[in-house]
XYZ file of C-alpha atoms in Angstrom:
731
model
C -15.693 44.096 10.489
C -11.455 44.177 9.308
C -11.793 41.789 6.541
C -7.937 41.081 6.153
C -7.180 40.700 9.849
C -10.291 38.457 9.972
C -8.918 36.280 7.342
C -6.095 33.513 7.004
C -4.251 34.779 3.730
C -1.017 37.101 4.917
C -0.493 37.831 0.770
C 0.779 40.639 0.832
C 2.889 41.003 -2.289
C 1.768 42.178 -6.378
C 1.750 39.723 -8.682
C 0.539 39.159 -12.532
C -2.412 39.074 -13.833
C -3.703 39.792 -17.505
C -7.796 38.948 -17.170
C -8.491 36.846 -21.006
C -11.257 39.099 -22.495
C -11.814 36.022 -25.283
C -9.855 32.461 -26.824
C -8.816 31.069 -23.698
C -5.998 28.824 -24.804
C -4.974 26.497 -21.239
C -1.378 24.214 -20.483
C -1.749 22.038 -17.702
C 1.483 21.097 -16.314
C 1.938 18.891 -13.759
C 2.463 15.146 -12.104
C 0.058 11.896 -12.751
C -2.420 15.096 -9.460
C -2.555 16.984 -12.358
C -3.467 13.520 -14.716
C -5.849 12.361 -13.181
C -4.922 9.611 -11.548
C -7.294 7.412 -10.460
C -7.040 3.647 -9.666
C -10.308 3.052 -9.718
C -9.618 2.385 -13.331
C -5.762 3.308 -12.843
C -4.783 4.801 -14.991
C -4.267 9.056 -16.263
C -7.160 10.697 -17.687
C -5.518 14.307 -18.761
C -8.393 15.318 -21.505
C -7.998 16.533 -24.694
C -10.327 19.573 -26.127
C -12.067 18.297 -29.221
C -13.031 21.016 -31.022
C -13.637 18.786 -34.206
C -16.919 17.705 -32.224
C -17.052 20.790 -30.277
C -16.572 18.293 -27.236
C -13.752 18.423 -23.999
C -12.646 14.863 -22.679
C -10.633 13.579 -19.878
C -11.211 13.368 -15.774
C -8.358 14.905 -14.980
C -9.224 18.426 -13.220
C -8.253 19.930 -15.519
C -9.580 18.689 -17.609
C -12.772 19.797 -16.165
C -12.430 22.722 -15.278
C -12.047 22.784 -19.624
C -15.510 22.011 -19.759
C -17.025 23.444 -17.226
C -15.588 27.076 -18.785
C -16.883 25.167 -21.734
C -19.961 24.211 -20.784
C -20.410 28.297 -19.625
C -19.642 29.334 -22.570
C -18.548 27.350 -25.610
C -16.465 29.707 -27.517
C -14.708 30.837 -24.986
C -11.901 27.997 -25.071
C -9.551 28.453 -27.942
C -7.537 24.713 -26.793
C -7.022 22.634 -23.835
C -3.498 20.385 -22.800
C -2.848 18.463 -20.560
C 1.319 17.966 -19.921
C 1.048 15.808 -16.980
C 3.417 12.770 -16.717
C 3.402 10.138 -13.954
C 6.073 10.675 -10.974
C 7.845 13.773 -12.478
C 9.496 16.170 -10.485
C 10.121 19.522 -11.200
C 14.049 19.840 -12.240
C 12.713 17.132 -14.664
C 9.666 19.524 -16.045
C 12.271 22.850 -16.376
C 14.443 19.830 -18.849
C 11.294 19.015 -21.157
C 10.647 22.455 -21.650
C 13.965 23.957 -22.379
C 13.681 19.888 -24.097
C 17.356 19.888 -24.252
C 20.247 17.378 -22.269
C 17.704 15.072 -20.938
C 19.129 13.240 -17.434
C 18.377 9.503 -18.126
C 15.393 9.983 -14.859
C 13.816 12.133 -17.726
C 13.999 10.164 -20.273
C 12.307 7.143 -18.151
C 9.324 9.717 -17.322
C 8.901 9.842 -21.304
C 9.504 6.175 -21.837
C 6.546 5.480 -19.360
C 4.199 7.912 -20.924
C 4.826 6.229 -24.124
C 3.494 3.500 -23.051
C 1.009 4.441 -21.435
C -0.274 4.984 -24.950
C 0.723 2.064 -26.409
C -1.518 0.536 -23.757
C -4.319 -1.926 -24.577
C -5.994 -1.746 -21.397
C -5.680 1.891 -21.007
C -9.584 3.457 -21.378
C -8.088 6.689 -22.424
C -5.821 5.360 -25.775
C -7.629 8.053 -27.504
C -7.164 10.907 -25.563
C -2.184 10.579 -26.017
C -1.859 12.766 -29.183
C 0.936 11.673 -30.946
C 2.517 15.871 -29.413
C 3.898 13.352 -26.422
C 6.814 11.913 -28.830
C 7.470 15.579 -29.966
C 8.842 17.109 -26.262
C 9.284 20.305 -28.112
C 5.613 20.689 -28.130
C 5.587 21.101 -24.398
C 7.628 24.974 -25.469
C 5.196 25.459 -28.601
C 2.471 25.144 -25.522
C 3.489 26.998 -22.934
C 4.366 29.879 -25.161
C 1.096 29.987 -27.023
C -1.019 29.465 -23.869
C -2.237 32.763 -22.203
C -2.847 30.750 -18.432
C -1.161 28.149 -17.365
C -1.016 26.130 -14.133
C 1.775 23.756 -12.600
C 1.592 21.614 -10.052
C 4.302 19.346 -9.080
C 6.182 18.823 -6.431
C 5.136 15.754 -4.372
C 7.485 13.718 -5.814
C 10.245 16.025 -4.601
C 8.597 16.084 -1.148
C 8.656 12.748 -1.803
C 11.717 12.078 -2.604
C 12.953 14.710 0.922
C 10.694 12.079 3.236
C 12.513 12.617 6.578
C 12.520 8.858 6.910
C 14.556 9.217 10.064
C 12.836 11.070 12.061
C 9.510 9.027 11.170
C 11.079 6.383 12.406
C 12.225 8.053 15.607
C 9.170 10.248 16.236
C 7.730 5.545 16.001
C 10.203 4.440 18.607
C 9.304 6.792 21.413
C 6.710 6.344 23.379
C 6.653 8.943 26.036
C 4.876 12.270 25.401
C 7.790 14.155 26.333
C 10.292 12.206 23.954
C 7.279 12.504 21.017
C 7.124 16.011 21.538
C 10.791 16.085 20.987
C 10.596 14.322 17.936
C 7.882 16.741 16.585
C 9.899 20.240 16.897
C 12.782 18.371 14.906
C 9.969 17.114 12.028
C 8.652 20.573 11.787
C 12.680 21.469 11.688
C 13.261 19.285 9.377
C 9.860 19.699 6.705
C 10.618 23.313 6.954
C 13.624 23.188 5.896
C 12.550 21.298 3.374
C 9.709 23.372 2.336
C 13.097 26.078 1.376
C 14.418 23.982 -1.066
C 10.750 23.429 -2.858
C 10.089 27.049 -3.251
C 13.138 27.457 -4.563
C 12.693 24.658 -7.281
C 9.397 26.157 -7.800
C 10.194 29.755 -8.550
C 13.359 28.426 -11.350
C 10.669 26.546 -12.988
C 8.440 29.843 -13.474
C 10.894 32.162 -14.346
C 11.688 29.868 -17.480
C 8.360 29.240 -18.361
C 8.040 32.787 -17.770
C 10.973 33.423 -20.475
C 9.331 32.068 -22.896
C 6.231 33.289 -22.151
C 6.109 36.650 -20.117
C 2.490 37.129 -20.919
C 0.557 34.224 -20.104
C -0.769 34.168 -16.089
C 0.878 31.317 -14.209
C -1.547 29.291 -11.260
C 0.883 27.242 -8.862
C -1.826 24.340 -7.519
C -1.959 23.929 -3.776
C -2.046 19.937 -3.417
C -5.285 17.534 -1.175
C -5.379 16.009 1.595
C -3.724 12.265 1.316
C -4.364 8.700 2.782
C -7.321 11.198 4.409
C -8.077 7.738 5.502
C -5.609 7.134 7.416
C -5.846 10.042 9.340
C -5.978 8.237 12.469
C -3.985 5.569 11.629
C -1.527 6.975 11.080
C -1.483 9.964 14.217
C -2.117 6.139 16.800
C 0.615 5.093 14.723
C 3.386 7.408 15.416
C 2.141 9.813 18.216
C 0.793 6.550 20.357
C -2.623 8.670 21.135
C 0.026 10.861 23.509
C -0.224 13.918 21.674
C -4.036 15.233 20.835
C -4.126 17.887 18.732
C -1.560 17.413 15.922
C -2.252 15.114 12.320
C 0.807 13.445 11.346
C -0.318 13.967 7.256
C -1.768 18.119 8.107
C 1.396 19.050 9.233
C 3.078 17.029 5.128
C 0.972 18.689 3.380
C 0.961 22.609 4.945
C 4.782 22.605 4.592
C 4.346 21.538 1.126
C 2.110 23.683 0.397
C 3.463 26.594 1.783
C 6.526 25.763 0.324
C 4.262 26.518 -3.065
C 2.699 29.529 -2.301
C 5.653 30.714 -0.533
C 7.267 29.790 -4.286
C 4.352 32.288 -5.837
C 4.586 35.534 -4.176
C 7.753 35.199 -4.678
C 7.631 34.926 -8.471
C 4.787 37.229 -8.189
C 2.284 34.584 -9.882
C -1.684 33.806 -8.285
C -2.077 30.815 -5.495
C -5.003 28.719 -5.552
C -5.021 26.806 -2.133
C -7.367 22.517 -2.629
C -6.766 21.650 0.797
C -10.611 22.170 1.815
C -9.805 20.092 5.494
C -13.719 21.011 6.603
C -15.140 19.867 2.759
C -13.471 16.829 2.299
C -13.167 14.583 5.885
C -17.135 15.713 5.319
C -16.656 13.276 1.547
C -14.622 11.962 2.012
C -16.006 8.399 0.366
C -16.621 9.615 -2.414
C -13.553 11.815 -3.276
C -11.516 9.802 -1.885
C -13.210 5.612 -3.035
C -9.757 4.243 -2.745
C -8.772 4.377 0.517
C -5.117 2.518 -0.124
C -4.310 5.534 -2.740
C -3.039 8.817 -1.935
C -4.529 9.760 -4.926
C -8.057 10.954 -4.911
C -10.724 9.899 -6.927
C -12.402 11.525 -9.707
C -15.216 13.775 -7.153
C -12.624 15.262 -5.826
C -10.569 16.852 -8.909
C -14.012 17.653 -10.178
C -14.697 19.566 -6.274
C -10.840 21.278 -7.606
C -12.206 22.394 -11.296
C -14.745 24.160 -9.060
C -13.474 25.584 -7.142
C -10.396 26.883 -9.459
C -13.920 28.072 -11.309
C -15.060 30.262 -8.632
C -11.196 31.605 -8.309
C -10.591 32.398 -11.352
C -14.536 33.910 -12.466
C -15.463 35.700 -9.195
C -14.512 39.228 -8.503
C -13.015 39.092 -5.085
C -15.278 42.006 -3.873
C -18.377 39.886 -5.129
C -17.425 37.379 -2.722
C -15.887 39.937 0.082
C -19.096 42.089 0.011
C -21.310 39.326 0.068
C -19.799 38.348 3.334
C -19.580 41.433 4.651
C -23.135 42.105 4.993
C -24.434 38.407 5.238
C -26.310 38.589 2.448
C -28.087 34.649 2.504
C -28.412 34.487 -0.556
C -24.517 34.347 -2.258
C -23.808 32.755 0.790
C -26.358 30.116 0.375
C -24.444 29.425 -2.643
C -20.516 29.113 -1.981
C -19.274 26.101 -0.929
C -17.884 27.746 2.256
C -16.543 30.627 2.823
C -13.023 28.615 4.424
C -12.277 28.033 1.177
C -10.984 32.071 0.632
C -10.436 31.932 3.605
C -6.640 30.119 2.940
C -5.809 31.823 -0.459
C -8.045 34.586 -1.245
C -5.197 37.560 -1.717
C -2.927 34.940 -4.076
C -5.582 35.101 -6.904
C -7.709 37.616 -9.415
C -10.885 37.158 -11.537
C -8.941 36.271 -15.191
C -12.115 34.671 -17.144
C -14.253 36.193 -19.301
C -17.369 34.269 -17.803
C -20.049 36.811 -17.234
C -22.011 37.833 -14.495
C -21.045 36.714 -10.533
C -24.045 35.161 -9.557
C -24.852 33.281 -12.136
C -21.582 32.419 -12.600
C -22.229 30.408 -9.207
C -24.693 29.275 -9.003
C -24.810 27.573 -13.177
C -20.680 26.602 -11.381
C -21.907 24.065 -7.796
C -25.842 24.526 -8.125
C -28.680 25.503 -6.302
C -27.834 23.510 -3.669
C -23.663 24.019 -3.069
C -22.909 21.364 -4.536
C -25.451 19.748 -6.551
C -22.754 19.847 -9.807
C -20.031 18.406 -7.481
C -21.507 14.734 -7.416
C -24.110 14.314 -10.393
C -22.272 13.201 -13.177
C -21.764 15.218 -16.316
C -21.570 13.629 -19.902
C -17.901 12.835 -19.699
C -18.490 10.882 -16.666
C -21.953 9.033 -17.980
C -19.976 8.178 -20.611
C -17.165 6.491 -18.363
C -19.804 5.776 -16.193
C -18.287 1.688 -16.033
C -14.925 2.576 -15.283
C -15.821 3.728 -12.497
C -17.396 1.323 -10.929
C -14.202 -0.544 -10.287
C -12.530 -0.043 -7.868
C -8.153 -0.092 -6.892
C -7.047 -1.043 -10.509
C -3.468 -0.387 -9.213
C -1.364 -2.923 -10.363
C -0.834 -2.345 -13.140
C 0.142 1.194 -13.095
C 2.516 0.192 -9.991
C 4.416 -2.627 -11.765
C 5.086 -0.089 -14.546
C 6.470 2.282 -12.256
C 8.740 -0.719 -11.312
C 9.202 -1.907 -14.596
C 9.786 1.260 -17.073
C 10.083 4.157 -14.490
C 13.151 2.195 -13.039
C 12.049 2.985 -9.897
C 13.206 0.235 -8.269
C 11.069 -0.986 -5.528
C 13.069 -3.440 -4.767
C 15.163 -1.429 -2.177
C 11.975 -1.859 -0.262
C 12.493 -5.304 0.101
C 15.999 -5.082 -0.086
C 15.492 -2.460 2.936
C 13.725 -4.837 5.927
C 16.270 -7.556 4.796
C 18.726 -5.991 6.030
C 17.271 -4.723 8.103
C 15.434 -7.548 9.814
C 19.314 -9.522 9.711
C 20.857 -6.806 11.237
C 22.782 -7.682 14.290
C 26.251 -6.297 16.476
C 27.387 -9.947 17.035
C 27.068 -11.766 13.609
C 26.788 -12.315 10.353
C 23.909 -14.141 8.521
C 25.669 -15.278 5.362
C 21.695 -15.994 4.030
C 21.478 -11.978 4.503
C 23.934 -11.530 1.315
C 22.600 -14.921 -0.309
C 19.313 -12.720 -0.719
C 20.490 -10.121 -1.389
C 22.514 -11.444 -4.102
C 20.532 -13.287 -5.415
C 18.354 -9.923 -5.536
C 20.578 -7.692 -7.191
C 21.669 -10.411 -10.032
C 19.457 -10.778 -12.855
C 16.956 -8.041 -11.846
C 14.792 -11.700 -9.793
C 13.829 -8.826 -7.624
C 11.945 -6.436 -10.076
C 10.848 -10.291 -11.402
C 8.659 -10.781 -8.110
C 7.675 -7.797 -7.584
C 6.311 -7.723 -11.550
C 4.717 -11.343 -11.125
C 3.261 -10.492 -8.096
C 1.003 -7.469 -9.378
C 0.533 -9.358 -12.612
C -2.989 -9.590 -13.360
C -6.165 -8.526 -11.307
C -4.503 -10.660 -8.326
C -3.308 -7.862 -5.737
C -6.195 -5.318 -7.079
C -8.924 -7.882 -5.382
C -7.677 -8.329 -2.623
C -7.593 -4.622 -1.995
C -11.049 -4.290 -3.340
C -11.489 -6.820 -0.353
C -9.726 -4.553 2.062
C -11.479 -1.981 1.680
C -14.954 -3.848 1.846
C -14.396 -5.700 5.040
C -12.633 -2.063 6.381
C -16.032 -0.451 5.762
C -17.979 -3.238 7.338
C -16.196 -1.915 10.844
C -16.708 1.370 10.609
C -20.172 3.778 10.351
C -20.270 5.838 7.709
C -18.087 8.477 7.091
C -16.347 7.714 10.568
C -12.748 7.404 10.534
C -10.353 4.009 11.425
C -9.084 3.300 13.621
C -5.109 0.772 14.306
C -7.492 -2.514 15.147
C -10.027 -2.127 12.626
C -7.626 -2.068 10.466
C -6.172 -5.031 11.799
C -9.888 -6.887 11.720
C -10.504 -6.157 8.276
C -6.515 -7.925 7.275
C -7.169 -11.024 9.519
C -11.231 -11.268 8.078
C -9.960 -10.621 4.589
C -7.213 -13.002 4.703
C -9.255 -16.034 5.926
C -10.484 -16.107 1.757
C -7.751 -17.886 -0.018
C -8.616 -17.901 -2.680
C -7.498 -14.276 -3.022
C -4.077 -14.863 -1.337
C -3.546 -17.775 -3.903
C -4.581 -15.782 -6.021
C -0.937 -13.950 -5.434
C 1.631 -16.712 -4.938
C -0.596 -18.686 -8.091
C 1.395 -15.005 -9.782
C 4.232 -15.987 -7.820
C 4.343 -20.033 -8.984
C 4.148 -19.567 -12.284
C 6.703 -17.597 -13.111
C 10.063 -18.707 -14.933
C 12.490 -17.032 -12.950
C 11.911 -19.908 -10.121
C 12.546 -22.672 -11.694
C 15.721 -20.399 -13.801
C 17.260 -19.792 -10.181
C 16.150 -22.715 -8.258
C 19.751 -23.608 -7.826
C 20.891 -20.126 -6.154
C 17.499 -21.072 -4.046
C 17.892 -24.128 -2.832
C 21.665 -22.457 -1.458
C 19.364 -19.477 -0.009
C 17.271 -22.520 1.810
C 20.075 -24.319 3.409
C 21.861 -21.875 4.769
C 19.459 -20.374 6.101
C 17.882 -23.827 7.533
C 21.249 -24.402 8.640
C 21.767 -20.454 10.474
C 18.116 -20.862 11.864
C 19.525 -23.968 13.630
C 23.262 -23.397 14.875
C 23.311 -19.472 14.850
C 21.620 -16.631 16.583
C 19.901 -15.903 13.227
C 15.975 -17.144 14.576
C 16.737 -14.510 18.259
C 17.420 -12.239 15.145
C 14.407 -12.413 13.184
C 11.864 -12.375 16.028
C 12.743 -9.607 17.469
C 12.967 -11.734 21.137
C 15.784 -13.513 22.604
C 14.831 -17.415 22.635
C 14.928 -19.424 26.459
C 17.020 -22.139 27.216
C 13.552 -25.424 25.674
C 13.808 -23.442 22.204
C 17.776 -23.604 21.772
C 17.443 -27.071 23.123
C 15.151 -27.889 20.546
C 16.781 -26.505 18.115
C 20.826 -27.814 18.829
C 18.413 -31.010 18.814
C 16.787 -30.415 15.072
C 20.602 -29.210 13.869
C 21.940 -32.669 15.037
C 19.829 -34.796 12.779
C 20.697 -35.593 8.899
C 16.737 -36.683 8.422
C 15.413 -33.451 8.947
C 17.577 -31.458 6.160
C 16.910 -34.454 4.000
C 13.350 -33.741 4.452
C 13.179 -29.627 4.582
C 15.534 -29.945 0.838
C 13.083 -32.747 -0.667
C 10.021 -30.268 0.745
C 11.703 -26.994 -1.290
C 13.244 -29.713 -4.559
C 9.491 -30.895 -4.432
C 8.084 -27.162 -4.785
C 10.053 -26.724 -7.237
C 9.374 -28.988 -9.443
C 5.660 -29.635 -9.148
C 5.392 -25.406 -9.871
C 3.387 -25.874 -12.456
C 1.094 -28.499 -10.924
C 0.445 -26.329 -7.770
C 0.032 -22.414 -10.599
C -3.034 -24.709 -12.418
C -4.484 -24.471 -9.191
C -7.063 -22.311 -7.427
C -7.118 -22.568 -3.383
C -4.090 -23.730 -0.985
C -6.996 -26.436 0.118
C -6.864 -28.161 -3.628
C -2.351 -27.668 -3.786
C -2.210 -28.798 0.043
C -4.989 -32.376 -1.614
C -2.321 -32.458 -4.807
C 1.170 -32.312 -2.995
C 0.151 -35.065 -0.862
C -1.315 -37.281 -3.470
C 2.164 -36.021 -5.245
C 4.076 -37.989 -2.628
C 2.188 -40.260 -0.348
C 4.977 -42.527 -0.376
C 7.620 -40.381 -0.263
C 5.848 -38.827 3.487
C 5.706 -42.042 4.537
C 8.921 -43.113 3.814
C 10.885 -39.257 5.120
C 8.775 -40.112 8.193
C 10.193 -43.958 8.451
C 12.971 -42.979 8.716
C 12.655 -39.403 11.665
C 11.285 -42.505 13.538
C 13.811 -44.908 13.076
C 17.047 -42.375 13.735
C 15.333 -40.101 16.786
C 14.075 -43.407 18.143
C 17.895 -44.985 17.667
C 19.264 -46.828 21.296
C 21.962 -43.337 21.369
C 19.199 -40.345 20.129
C 16.158 -41.634 22.371
C 16.731 -39.457 25.297
C 17.572 -36.389 23.715
C 14.363 -37.141 21.503
C 11.711 -37.439 24.452
C 14.018 -34.533 25.907
C 13.245 -32.874 22.263
C 8.945 -33.567 22.450
C 8.605 -33.201 25.803
C 10.371 -28.997 25.612
C 7.950 -29.328 22.321
C 4.456 -29.901 24.951
C 5.701 -27.363 27.134
C 5.729 -24.786 24.786
C 3.243 -25.124 22.638
C 0.862 -25.667 25.285
C 2.605 -22.637 27.946
C 3.075 -23.780 30.205
C 6.716 -22.601 31.994
C 8.832 -24.983 33.078
C 10.763 -24.771 36.219
C 11.839 -27.469 39.344
C 9.032 -27.542 40.580
C 7.371 -29.142 38.266
C 7.657 -33.353 37.747
C 7.379 -33.935 34.112
C 8.743 -37.309 34.579
C 5.645 -38.981 33.895
C 5.907 -36.928 31.011
C 8.650 -38.483 29.559
C 7.063 -41.818 30.142
C 3.643 -41.460 28.387
C 6.799 -40.311 25.222
C 8.707 -43.274 25.414
C 5.854 -45.507 25.621
C 4.915 -43.160 21.922
C 7.668 -43.470 20.910
C 8.603 -47.356 21.109
C 5.449 -48.053 19.771
C 5.795 -46.042 16.591
C 8.512 -47.837 16.362
C 7.467 -51.577 17.268
C 4.880 -51.940 14.858
C 6.336 -49.829 11.792
C 4.024 -51.661 8.535
C 0.840 -51.436 10.285
C 1.208 -47.671 10.913
C 2.238 -46.963 8.162
C -1.149 -48.279 6.967
C -2.314 -46.033 9.200
C -0.102 -43.245 7.501
C -1.941 -43.576 4.152
C -5.549 -43.487 5.816
C -4.553 -40.389 7.674
C -3.476 -39.443 4.529
C -6.285 -39.958 2.589
C -8.086 -38.657 4.808
C -5.410 -35.101 5.416
C -6.020 -34.247 1.888
C -10.779 -33.162 2.403
C -8.465 -31.215 5.685
C -8.546 -27.301 5.338
C -4.763 -26.649 7.063
C -6.081 -23.245 5.415
C -8.750 -23.043 7.535
C -7.360 -24.176 10.082
C -4.589 -21.086 10.469
C -6.931 -19.071 9.731
C -10.427 -19.424 11.015
C -12.069 -18.520 14.000
C -13.860 -22.021 13.532
C -10.348 -23.752 13.993
C -11.470 -25.751 16.690
C -14.654 -26.645 15.193
C -12.663 -27.894 11.837
C -9.473 -29.949 14.350
C -13.027 -32.132 16.112
C -15.229 -33.203 13.057
C -11.664 -33.976 10.977
C -10.855 -35.528 13.957
C -14.009 -37.958 14.499
C -14.215 -38.689 10.960
C -10.552 -39.660 11.422
C -11.719 -42.032 14.958
C -14.511 -43.586 13.299
C -12.146 -44.810 10.094
C -9.430 -46.236 12.827
C -11.270 -47.393 15.727
C -11.579 -51.059 15.122
C -7.452 -51.635 14.367
C -6.346 -53.061 17.542
C -3.053 -51.894 18.061
C -4.683 -48.181 16.774
C -6.278 -48.653 19.603
C -3.219 -49.401 21.995
C -1.556 -45.509 19.649
C -4.743 -43.551 20.387
C -5.194 -44.944 24.360
C -1.590 -43.563 24.294
C -1.937 -40.196 23.221
C -5.367 -39.922 25.456
C -3.049 -40.609 27.989
C -0.810 -38.203 27.040
C -3.056 -35.362 27.082
C -4.778 -36.454 30.866
C -0.868 -35.742 31.476
C -0.737 -31.732 29.922
C -3.268 -31.150 31.625
C -2.617 -32.327 34.651
C 0.783 -31.295 34.230
C -1.557 -27.665 33.198
C -3.184 -27.408 36.635
C 0.043 -28.540 38.423
C 1.509 -25.241 36.907
C -2.046 -22.633 37.964
C -2.180 -24.659 41.699
C 2.201 -23.148 41.674
C 1.169 -19.962 40.329
C -1.556 -19.303 42.665
C 0.779 -20.241 45.856
C 2.949 -17.952 44.826
């Protein structure tokens, strides 16, 4: 058997490595993936070796690596430092090592690190030393280390993301077109990968210039968003292409770029993307579905992978594989861990006899020690029970790193309001508003404040789990069902809205928001803005309704009242917990104003010069609501007469109608509009409310006339539906 041909790693480049007999001085440099970011607690967990306590802390893979080694041989580990920074790119890290001419972007990274240091909510604040403030220490540590791991390139890769190619892929429907765009995507990724390779080579050269005799290991990335692989494939490939994974494609080019850089620079490379094992155990390794970062068990997996590949002699593994030595192979997690990179690493750690290391690192049953907590995991078990604590981190990415998350909002507005034929003033007002005084940032920060967003994602993840069997994959339908089920919980959604309602910037910018609101309504009623927003050409009935409303000043006045009333009473609504409570509060505060505006609307629409247009408006609204297409063969004269009768009754009996409105508004205080919109039992809710209301008003003679008129109208609507059905069947 020719092992070299059977195994996948074809690296024939000789690389430099120096066995470390004693006094391991380990330095990790990288981004938040080597920093141990975990959305279960929402912070980095770098780790540190506390010599006086003889203890290694941290939940990052460098920390697990150092702790495993310290457990194997307490005297072997001399020092361990983890200089990993959130959202850092390769060029920025070169600046930190050389500590001169720092760019503003790099300074922001350092500022963000210091924010972490001082954040009271950070459960690992005790691990951050003052040397973060003096970046010269990074260069000093580089000079002292005899093992340096590099985990960089992900944020450069994200920065190079071929968004246009992905958009083109999303828009395709046929298999041939999808395959064509996939080929373009491969070419784009290959080109971008060469840039990553060059950047990593430059970084390695800088490190070698300060410490030419250290062991440098470039670390590959594990697969992100593993739970949503099928969702992404469904979305982009439309189930037309069966054997392609979009995530695997992106990770292949990124990790290939890193490995190529290591090979060219005569450094070691360790692959950490064991797809078989990760897929099988994804519920433990990637507990937070919506985070691209793994959980602590995946970081521990990577650390064990490092110890095995840097602590075992390759010949020991190869000979066991060749000779089918089941005693050894039964302890190995999988031989696939070696197929990708077995020529790219060597034994440099002096930890003892190979079989003993294998058993002590992985456990008797291959993964015992992975899923059993070590002493530090046990110490931090309370925070490891949480899920999706990401809002603090994301908000500070925007606030302290100036990542301009608002650009996502701005791009969405630009694309949503785009029209070849018209320029909408609403779009310009919105963009100006978001650019001025950092209102967009304020919106993002207030939405993310507290635990409202965290709780939403926790609930969404729990609902997702209810739609699948253990360890199965999700599909688009599962995601939609879980989202709809989560939205039904109005407390979750209102908690997010409350964050905005309590924000001072809404009151401070109420004049700008009022202008945006007025302009939006004007353009909705007088231009094709609605067609642009829904990306659908409206039929003539919609246009008639739009034109009718645009001519009624009372509707503009009422819309203005709604907006101003909201801004004035923000504090009242921000102290509540549900939309039902807000609805009840709004009705109580505006009881008489609502009656006043309804009176004015009835008076205006029932005037002689408006009556014909009003009847047509109501008729078309009814037909649209009941999905009855209008045609020349459909007789709607009876419907028009019944609408006319209701308008006459409303105008003739205003005083009594106002008394009824008082009863109606009081009863509406207990009616859950939110549940009516989002609940599956909306029919029962409506029926229950109608019955309750009928008991209140059944003895009022005039209202009985209204009820009879409305019932007569409903009968006519059913008759029209029947007519339309018969006409369709006879075609």
